[in-house]
Each structure stands twice: as structure tokens, then as C-alpha cells.
CSV table of C-alpha atoms in Angstrom, one decimal:
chain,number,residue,atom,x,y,z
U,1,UNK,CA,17.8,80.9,-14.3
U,2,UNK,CA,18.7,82.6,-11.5
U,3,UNK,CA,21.8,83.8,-9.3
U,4,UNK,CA,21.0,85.3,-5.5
U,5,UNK,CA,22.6,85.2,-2.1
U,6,UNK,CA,22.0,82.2,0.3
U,7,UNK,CA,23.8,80.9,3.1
U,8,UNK,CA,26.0,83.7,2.6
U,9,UNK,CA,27.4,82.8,-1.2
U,10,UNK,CA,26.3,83.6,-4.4
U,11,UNK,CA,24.6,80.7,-5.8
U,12,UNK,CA,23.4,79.8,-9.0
U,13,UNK,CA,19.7,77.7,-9.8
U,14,UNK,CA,17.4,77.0,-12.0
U,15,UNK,CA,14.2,75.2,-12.4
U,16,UNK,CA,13.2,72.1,-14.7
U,17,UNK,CA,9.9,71.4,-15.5
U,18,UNK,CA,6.8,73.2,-14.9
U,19,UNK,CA,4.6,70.4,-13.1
U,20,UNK,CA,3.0,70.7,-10.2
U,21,UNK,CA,5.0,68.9,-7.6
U,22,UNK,CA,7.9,71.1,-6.0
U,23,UNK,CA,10.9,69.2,-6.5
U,24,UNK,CA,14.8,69.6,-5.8
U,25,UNK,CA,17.7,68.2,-7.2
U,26,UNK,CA,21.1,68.0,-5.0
U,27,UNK,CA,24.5,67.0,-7.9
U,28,UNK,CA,27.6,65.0,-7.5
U,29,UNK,CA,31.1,66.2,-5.9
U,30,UNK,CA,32.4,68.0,-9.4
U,31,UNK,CA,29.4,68.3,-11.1
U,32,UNK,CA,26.9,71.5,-11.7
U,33,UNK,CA,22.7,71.1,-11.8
U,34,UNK,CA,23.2,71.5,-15.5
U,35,UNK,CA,23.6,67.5,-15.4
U,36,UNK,CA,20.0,67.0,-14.3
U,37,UNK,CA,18.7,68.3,-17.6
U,38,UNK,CA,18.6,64.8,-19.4
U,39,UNK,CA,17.4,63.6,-16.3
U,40,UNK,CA,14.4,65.6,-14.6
U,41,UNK,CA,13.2,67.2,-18.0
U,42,UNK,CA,11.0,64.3,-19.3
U,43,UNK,CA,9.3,64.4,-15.9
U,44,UNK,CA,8.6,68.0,-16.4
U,45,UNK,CA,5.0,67.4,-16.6
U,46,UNK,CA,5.0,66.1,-13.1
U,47,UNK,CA,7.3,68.3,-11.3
U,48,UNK,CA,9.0,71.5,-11.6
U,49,UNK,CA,12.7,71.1,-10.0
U,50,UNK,CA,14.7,73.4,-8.3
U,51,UNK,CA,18.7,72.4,-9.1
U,52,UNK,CA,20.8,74.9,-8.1
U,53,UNK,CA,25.1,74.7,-8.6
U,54,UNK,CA,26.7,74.5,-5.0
U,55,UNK,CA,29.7,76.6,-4.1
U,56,UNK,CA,33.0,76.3,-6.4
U,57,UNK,CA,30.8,74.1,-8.9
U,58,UNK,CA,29.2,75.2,-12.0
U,59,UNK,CA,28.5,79.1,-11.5
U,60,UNK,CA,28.0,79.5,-8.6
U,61,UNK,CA,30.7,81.8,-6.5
U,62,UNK,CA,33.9,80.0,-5.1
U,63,UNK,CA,34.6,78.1,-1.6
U,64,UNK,CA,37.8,78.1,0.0
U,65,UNK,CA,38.7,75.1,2.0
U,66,UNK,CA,41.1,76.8,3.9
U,67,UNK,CA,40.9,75.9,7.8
U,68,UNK,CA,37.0,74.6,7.6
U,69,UNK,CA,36.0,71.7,9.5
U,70,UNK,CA,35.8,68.7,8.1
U,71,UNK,CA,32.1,68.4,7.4
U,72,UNK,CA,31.5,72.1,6.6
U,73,UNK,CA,31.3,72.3,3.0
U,74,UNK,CA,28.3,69.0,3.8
U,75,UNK,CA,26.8,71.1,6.2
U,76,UNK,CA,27.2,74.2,3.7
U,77,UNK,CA,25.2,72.6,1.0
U,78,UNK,CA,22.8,71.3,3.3
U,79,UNK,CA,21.7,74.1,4.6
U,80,UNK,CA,21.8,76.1,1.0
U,81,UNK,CA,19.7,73.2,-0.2
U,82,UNK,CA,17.2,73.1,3.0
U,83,UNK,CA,16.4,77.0,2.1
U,84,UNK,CA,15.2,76.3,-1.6
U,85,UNK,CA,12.1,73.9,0.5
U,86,UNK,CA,8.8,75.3,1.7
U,87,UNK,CA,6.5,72.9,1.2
U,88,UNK,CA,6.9,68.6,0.7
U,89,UNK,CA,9.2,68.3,-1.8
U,90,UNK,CA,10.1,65.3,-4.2
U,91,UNK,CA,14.3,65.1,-3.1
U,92,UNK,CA,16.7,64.1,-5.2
U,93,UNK,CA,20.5,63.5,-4.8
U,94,UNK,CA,23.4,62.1,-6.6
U,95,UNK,CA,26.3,61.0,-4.9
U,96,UNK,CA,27.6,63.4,-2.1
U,97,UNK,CA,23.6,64.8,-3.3
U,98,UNK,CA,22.5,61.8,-1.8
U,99,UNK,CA,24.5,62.6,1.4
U,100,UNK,CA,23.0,66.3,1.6
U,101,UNK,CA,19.2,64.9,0.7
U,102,UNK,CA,19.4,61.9,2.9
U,103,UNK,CA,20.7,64.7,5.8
U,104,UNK,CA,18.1,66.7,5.0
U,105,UNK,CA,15.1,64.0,4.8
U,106,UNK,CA,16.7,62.4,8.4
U,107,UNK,CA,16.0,66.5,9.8
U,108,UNK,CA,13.2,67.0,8.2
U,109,UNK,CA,11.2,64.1,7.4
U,110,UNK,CA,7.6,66.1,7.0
U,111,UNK,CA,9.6,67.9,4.1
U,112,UNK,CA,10.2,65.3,2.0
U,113,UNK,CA,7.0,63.8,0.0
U,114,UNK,CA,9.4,61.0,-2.1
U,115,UNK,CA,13.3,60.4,-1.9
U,116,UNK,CA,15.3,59.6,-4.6
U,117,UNK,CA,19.0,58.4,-4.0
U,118,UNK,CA,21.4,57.8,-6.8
U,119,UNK,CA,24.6,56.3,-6.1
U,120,UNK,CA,24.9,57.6,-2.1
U,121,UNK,CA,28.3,57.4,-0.8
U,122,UNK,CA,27.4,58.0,3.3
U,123,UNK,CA,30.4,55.0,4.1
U,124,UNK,CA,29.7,55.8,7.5
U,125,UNK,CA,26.9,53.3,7.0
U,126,UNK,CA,29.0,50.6,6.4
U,127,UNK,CA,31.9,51.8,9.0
U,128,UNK,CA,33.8,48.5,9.8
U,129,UNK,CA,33.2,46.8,7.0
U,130,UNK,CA,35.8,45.3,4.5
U,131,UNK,CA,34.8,47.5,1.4
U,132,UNK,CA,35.0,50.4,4.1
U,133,UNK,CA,38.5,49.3,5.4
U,134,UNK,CA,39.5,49.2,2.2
U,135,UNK,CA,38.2,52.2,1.0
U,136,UNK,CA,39.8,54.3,4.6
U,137,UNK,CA,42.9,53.3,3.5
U,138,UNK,CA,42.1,55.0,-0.2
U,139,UNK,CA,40.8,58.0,1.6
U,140,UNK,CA,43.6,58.0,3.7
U,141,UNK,CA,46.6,58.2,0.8
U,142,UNK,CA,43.9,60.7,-1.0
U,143,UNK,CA,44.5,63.0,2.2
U,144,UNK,CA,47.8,62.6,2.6
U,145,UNK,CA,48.4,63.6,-1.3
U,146,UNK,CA,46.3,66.5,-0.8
U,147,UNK,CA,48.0,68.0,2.5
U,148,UNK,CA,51.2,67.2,0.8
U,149,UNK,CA,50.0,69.8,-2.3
U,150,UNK,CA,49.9,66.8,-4.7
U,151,UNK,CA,46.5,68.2,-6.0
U,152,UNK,CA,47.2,66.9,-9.7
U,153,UNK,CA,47.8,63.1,-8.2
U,154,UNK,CA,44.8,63.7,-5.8
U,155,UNK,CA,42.3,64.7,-8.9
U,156,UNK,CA,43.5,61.7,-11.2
U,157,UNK,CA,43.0,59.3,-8.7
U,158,UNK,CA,39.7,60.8,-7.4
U,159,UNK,CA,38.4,60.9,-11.3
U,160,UNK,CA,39.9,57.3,-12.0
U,161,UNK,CA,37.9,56.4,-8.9
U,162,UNK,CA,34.6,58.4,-9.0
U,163,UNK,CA,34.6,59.8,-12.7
U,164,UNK,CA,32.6,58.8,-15.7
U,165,UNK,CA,35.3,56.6,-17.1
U,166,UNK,CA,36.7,59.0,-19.0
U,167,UNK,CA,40.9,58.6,-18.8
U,168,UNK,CA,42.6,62.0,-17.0
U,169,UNK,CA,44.7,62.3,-19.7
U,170,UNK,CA,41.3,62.6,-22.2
U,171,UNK,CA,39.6,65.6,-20.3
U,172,UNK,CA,39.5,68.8,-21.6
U,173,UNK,CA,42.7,70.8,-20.1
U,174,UNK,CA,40.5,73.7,-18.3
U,175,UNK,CA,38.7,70.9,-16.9
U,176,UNK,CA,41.7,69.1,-15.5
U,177,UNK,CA,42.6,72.7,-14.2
U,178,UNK,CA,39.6,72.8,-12.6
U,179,UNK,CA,39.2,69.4,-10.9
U,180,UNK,CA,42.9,69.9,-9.1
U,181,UNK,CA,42.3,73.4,-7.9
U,182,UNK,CA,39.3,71.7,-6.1
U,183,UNK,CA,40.7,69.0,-4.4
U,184,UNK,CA,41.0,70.7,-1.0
U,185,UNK,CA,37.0,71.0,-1.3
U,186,UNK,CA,37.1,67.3,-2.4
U,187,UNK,CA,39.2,66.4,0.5
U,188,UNK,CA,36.6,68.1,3.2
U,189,UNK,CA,33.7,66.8,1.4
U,190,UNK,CA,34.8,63.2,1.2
U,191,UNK,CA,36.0,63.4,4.8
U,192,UNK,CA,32.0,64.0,5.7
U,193,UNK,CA,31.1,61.1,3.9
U,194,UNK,CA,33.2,58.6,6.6
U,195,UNK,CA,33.1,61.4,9.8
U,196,UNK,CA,28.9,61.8,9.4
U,197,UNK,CA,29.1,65.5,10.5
U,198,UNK,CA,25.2,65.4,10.7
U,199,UNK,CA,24.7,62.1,12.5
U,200,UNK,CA,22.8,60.9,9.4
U,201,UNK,CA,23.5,57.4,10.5
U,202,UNK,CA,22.3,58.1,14.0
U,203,UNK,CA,19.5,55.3,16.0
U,204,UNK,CA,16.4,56.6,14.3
U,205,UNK,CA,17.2,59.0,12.4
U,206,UNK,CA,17.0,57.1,8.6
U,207,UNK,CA,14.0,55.2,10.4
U,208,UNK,CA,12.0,58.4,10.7
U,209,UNK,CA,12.2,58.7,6.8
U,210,UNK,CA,8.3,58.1,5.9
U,211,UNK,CA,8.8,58.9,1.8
U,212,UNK,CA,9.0,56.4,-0.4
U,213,UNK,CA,12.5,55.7,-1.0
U,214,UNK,CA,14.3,54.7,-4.1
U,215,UNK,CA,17.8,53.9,-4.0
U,216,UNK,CA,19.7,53.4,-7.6
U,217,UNK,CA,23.4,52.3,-8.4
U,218,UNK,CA,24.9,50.6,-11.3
U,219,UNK,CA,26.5,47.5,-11.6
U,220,UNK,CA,29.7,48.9,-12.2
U,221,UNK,CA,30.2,50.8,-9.4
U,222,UNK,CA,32.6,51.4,-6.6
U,223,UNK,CA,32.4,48.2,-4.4
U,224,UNK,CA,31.2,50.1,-1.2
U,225,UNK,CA,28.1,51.9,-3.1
U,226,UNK,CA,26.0,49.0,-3.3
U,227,UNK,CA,26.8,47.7,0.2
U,228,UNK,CA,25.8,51.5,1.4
U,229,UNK,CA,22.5,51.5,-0.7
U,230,UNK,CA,21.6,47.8,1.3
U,231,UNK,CA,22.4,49.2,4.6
U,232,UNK,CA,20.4,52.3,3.6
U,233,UNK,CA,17.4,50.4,2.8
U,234,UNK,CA,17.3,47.8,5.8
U,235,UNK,CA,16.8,50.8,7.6
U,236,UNK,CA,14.1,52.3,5.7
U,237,UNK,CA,9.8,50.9,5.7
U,238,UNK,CA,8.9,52.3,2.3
U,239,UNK,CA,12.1,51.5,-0.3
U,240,UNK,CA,13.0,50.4,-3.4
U,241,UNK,CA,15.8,49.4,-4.8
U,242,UNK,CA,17.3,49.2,-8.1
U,243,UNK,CA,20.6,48.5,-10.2
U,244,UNK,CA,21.2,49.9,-13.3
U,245,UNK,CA,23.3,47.2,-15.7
U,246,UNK,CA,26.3,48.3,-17.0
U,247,UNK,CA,25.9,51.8,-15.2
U,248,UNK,CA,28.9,53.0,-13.0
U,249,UNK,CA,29.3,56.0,-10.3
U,250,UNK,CA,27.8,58.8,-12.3
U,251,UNK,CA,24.3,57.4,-13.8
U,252,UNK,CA,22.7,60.9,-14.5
U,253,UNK,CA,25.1,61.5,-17.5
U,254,UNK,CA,25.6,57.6,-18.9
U,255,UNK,CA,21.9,56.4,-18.0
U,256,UNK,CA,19.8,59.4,-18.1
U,257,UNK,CA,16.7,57.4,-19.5
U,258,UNK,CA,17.3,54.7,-16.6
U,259,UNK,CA,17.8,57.5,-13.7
U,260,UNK,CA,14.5,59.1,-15.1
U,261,UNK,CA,12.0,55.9,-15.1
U,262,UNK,CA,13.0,55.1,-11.8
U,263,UNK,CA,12.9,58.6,-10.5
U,264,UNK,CA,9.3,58.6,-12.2
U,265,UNK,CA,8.5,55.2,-10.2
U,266,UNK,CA,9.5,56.7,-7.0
U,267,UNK,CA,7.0,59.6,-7.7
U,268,UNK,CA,4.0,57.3,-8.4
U,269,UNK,CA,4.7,55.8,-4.8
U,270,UNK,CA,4.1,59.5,-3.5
């Protein structure tokens, strides 16, 4: 385990597995890499994985949303997690993860030797759509509640939404703490996920991708996730495609042993 400067903030990582494939692993909005554990340790013949905390998760130092762009705290993580690569790397991202390893695979295609995306939620691939109209209008009253201070109404609906299922009221009360005094971050990440700050959805750029691709959600997932993973893949000439039953938004924790033979498919294809 380890704690050192990059991009300017002091981040925390750690590596799991000793194998001989590089490999990095990019968590959910709220989470901390301590969630890949379960996850990337049964491959750790195979790979040893680099999963770091981002800023204001896990222990990593804190970010202040105050007056960034939205976008920057995407951009932030991106470039945090582009500095942990030197050589092809098996990529792996959950959630807003997915956002930062997809960015980062579309930039970079040589550095990326399989892709593994879990749950992405880059809605600017589906802009127009009904599940996206519907979901704007969410993200619109999830903005306003934040701008207005209403952090606590923000969090509940962002957990109710995005969480593991577990009710608000049945979280640990330092975690509740937590969750609404990071709701302006929220706010500026989730903004990145409609706006595409990094033109991931740009003509050619998810075509360039020349990995195999794996692409995972659960059947009980937000509405829009498996529309995004379909748009994802049409793109793509080397995917898979998988849906995990009675799995929701955040796989890694619920469906470990799932996430992990499919993540161990994808590296087979490599």
C-alpha cells in the first residue's frame, strides 16, 4: 500500500495480485479501490492490479468542488489514472470507472491490452433517447437540490438511485455524513457523464478501441445502463457482452464471483 503525490493530490493505491499482466482498476462515484478486493484477488495469478482511491474517496486527500468545471473532477481522475500506465495494461472500471477507463482506452488505444467495463454510465451515448430524457430531467432536480444546499436530499436520492440497495436510513451515520458532504463532487462528476468533457463519444474515437471489450451490467439496473452498454458495443469490433441476473448498479460488492469470471474471460481474449 502506498500514498504519493500525483496530479497534484495525495493519493492513496495499492496493488492486487502478483501476476504477470499490469493491470488497473478505476471504482464507482463513492466507492474506494478497497472494493476490488473480492473482485481482482482470485485473478491474482494472472495479473497484479494497480487500484488506487481517487480524491475525496477512500484515503486519499480531499477535492473541493468549489468553482471547477463541470468535467474536471473526470478529467482529474483520468489523468491520475493515465499516470499509474507504462506499458499495455488490462483496464478496468466501474461505473463513473468505466467513464475514466473508456476515456482513457479512446486516448490511448496502444495502452490498453483488454477492457473491462462494469456498469458504464457515459449517457452521452444515448443522448436523445427516452431513458436519457428521462434520466436529464433526474439529473436536472439532482442539480437544482444541490445548488439549493439540499446535500442530504441530493445523497438519498443519488444512493436510492445508484446505491447497493441498501435504504438511507440503514447506513452507517459517518457514512451518511460522508455521502452528503460529497454531493458537490457528485454533482460535477455526474454532469461529465451527460456533457462528455473528453469527447469519449466522438466519430472514431470508441472505434479505435482494438482490446477486447467486455461490457457487464445486471439485470436490475438503472434503465439507461443497459441501453449505454448496447450503444457502447455497436461501436466496438472485439466485445462482449454480458448481464448479470439479479445484479443491480454496483456488481463488484453483490456479484464479486460474477464480475471476476467475466473479468477472467475478457483476459483470455487478450
Amino acid at each position: 500500500m502506498h500514498t504519493d503525490i500525483r496530479q497534484g493530490h495525495e493519493i492513496f493505491w495499492q496493488t492486487i495480485g502478483t501476476g504477470p499482466r499490469p493491470a488497473l482498476a478505476v471504482h464507482c462515484t463513492l466507492g474506494a479501490s478497497q472494493l476490488w478486493g473480492p473482485v481482482l484477488a482470485p485473478l491474482g495469478e494472472q495479473i497484479s492490479a494497480i487500484a488506487f482511491d481517487q480524491p475525496n474517496h477512500g484515503q486519499s486527500a480531499p477535492w473541493d468542488a468549489t468553482g471547477a468545471a463541470p468535467g474536471a473532477f473526470q478529467t482529474l481522475v483520468t489523468q491520475i489514472a493515465a499516470g499509474f500506465i507504462d506499458r499495455p495494461v488490462d483496464l478496468i472500471g466501474h461505473s463513473f470507472g468505466a467513464s475514466v477507463a473508456l476515456r482513457i482506452a479512446v486516448a490511448a488505444p496502444e495502452a490498453v491490452r483488454s477492457l473491462t467495463l462494469i456498469e458504464p454510465v457515459l449517457f452521452a451515448a444515448v443522448e436523445g433517447s427516452e431513458k436519457w430524457r428521462e434520466l436529464r430531467a433526474h439529473q436536472d432536480h439532482f442539480e437544482a437540490e444541490i445548488a439549493a444546499g439540499n446535500l442530504e436530499a441530493a445523497a438519498r436520492g443519488f444512493m436510492g438511485a445508484w446505491g447497493a440497495g441498501v435504504p438511507w436510513e440503514a447506513l452507517p451515520e459517518h457514512q451518511r455524513a460522508r455521502f452528503i458532504t460529497q454531493m458537490p463532487m457528485v454533482g460535477n462528476i455526474s454532469a461529465a457523464n451527460f456533457e462528455d468533457p473528453g469527447r469519449i463519444c466522438r466519430p472514431d474515437g470508441i472505434e479505435a478501441i482494438d482490446a477486447p471489450v467486455m461490457l457487464i451490467h445486471g439485470d436490475k439496473s438503472p434503465a439507461i445502463v443497459p441501453e449505454v452498454c448496447e450503444a457502447i458495443a455497436a461501436r466496438l469490433s472485439d466485445v462482449g457482452t454480458a448481464c448479470i441476473p439479479g445484479g443491480g448498479h454496483m456488481l463488484p460488492v453483490t456479484h464479486a464471483q460474477q464480475v471476476t469470471d467475466l473479468i477472467g474471460l475478457n483476459l483470455e481474449r487478450s
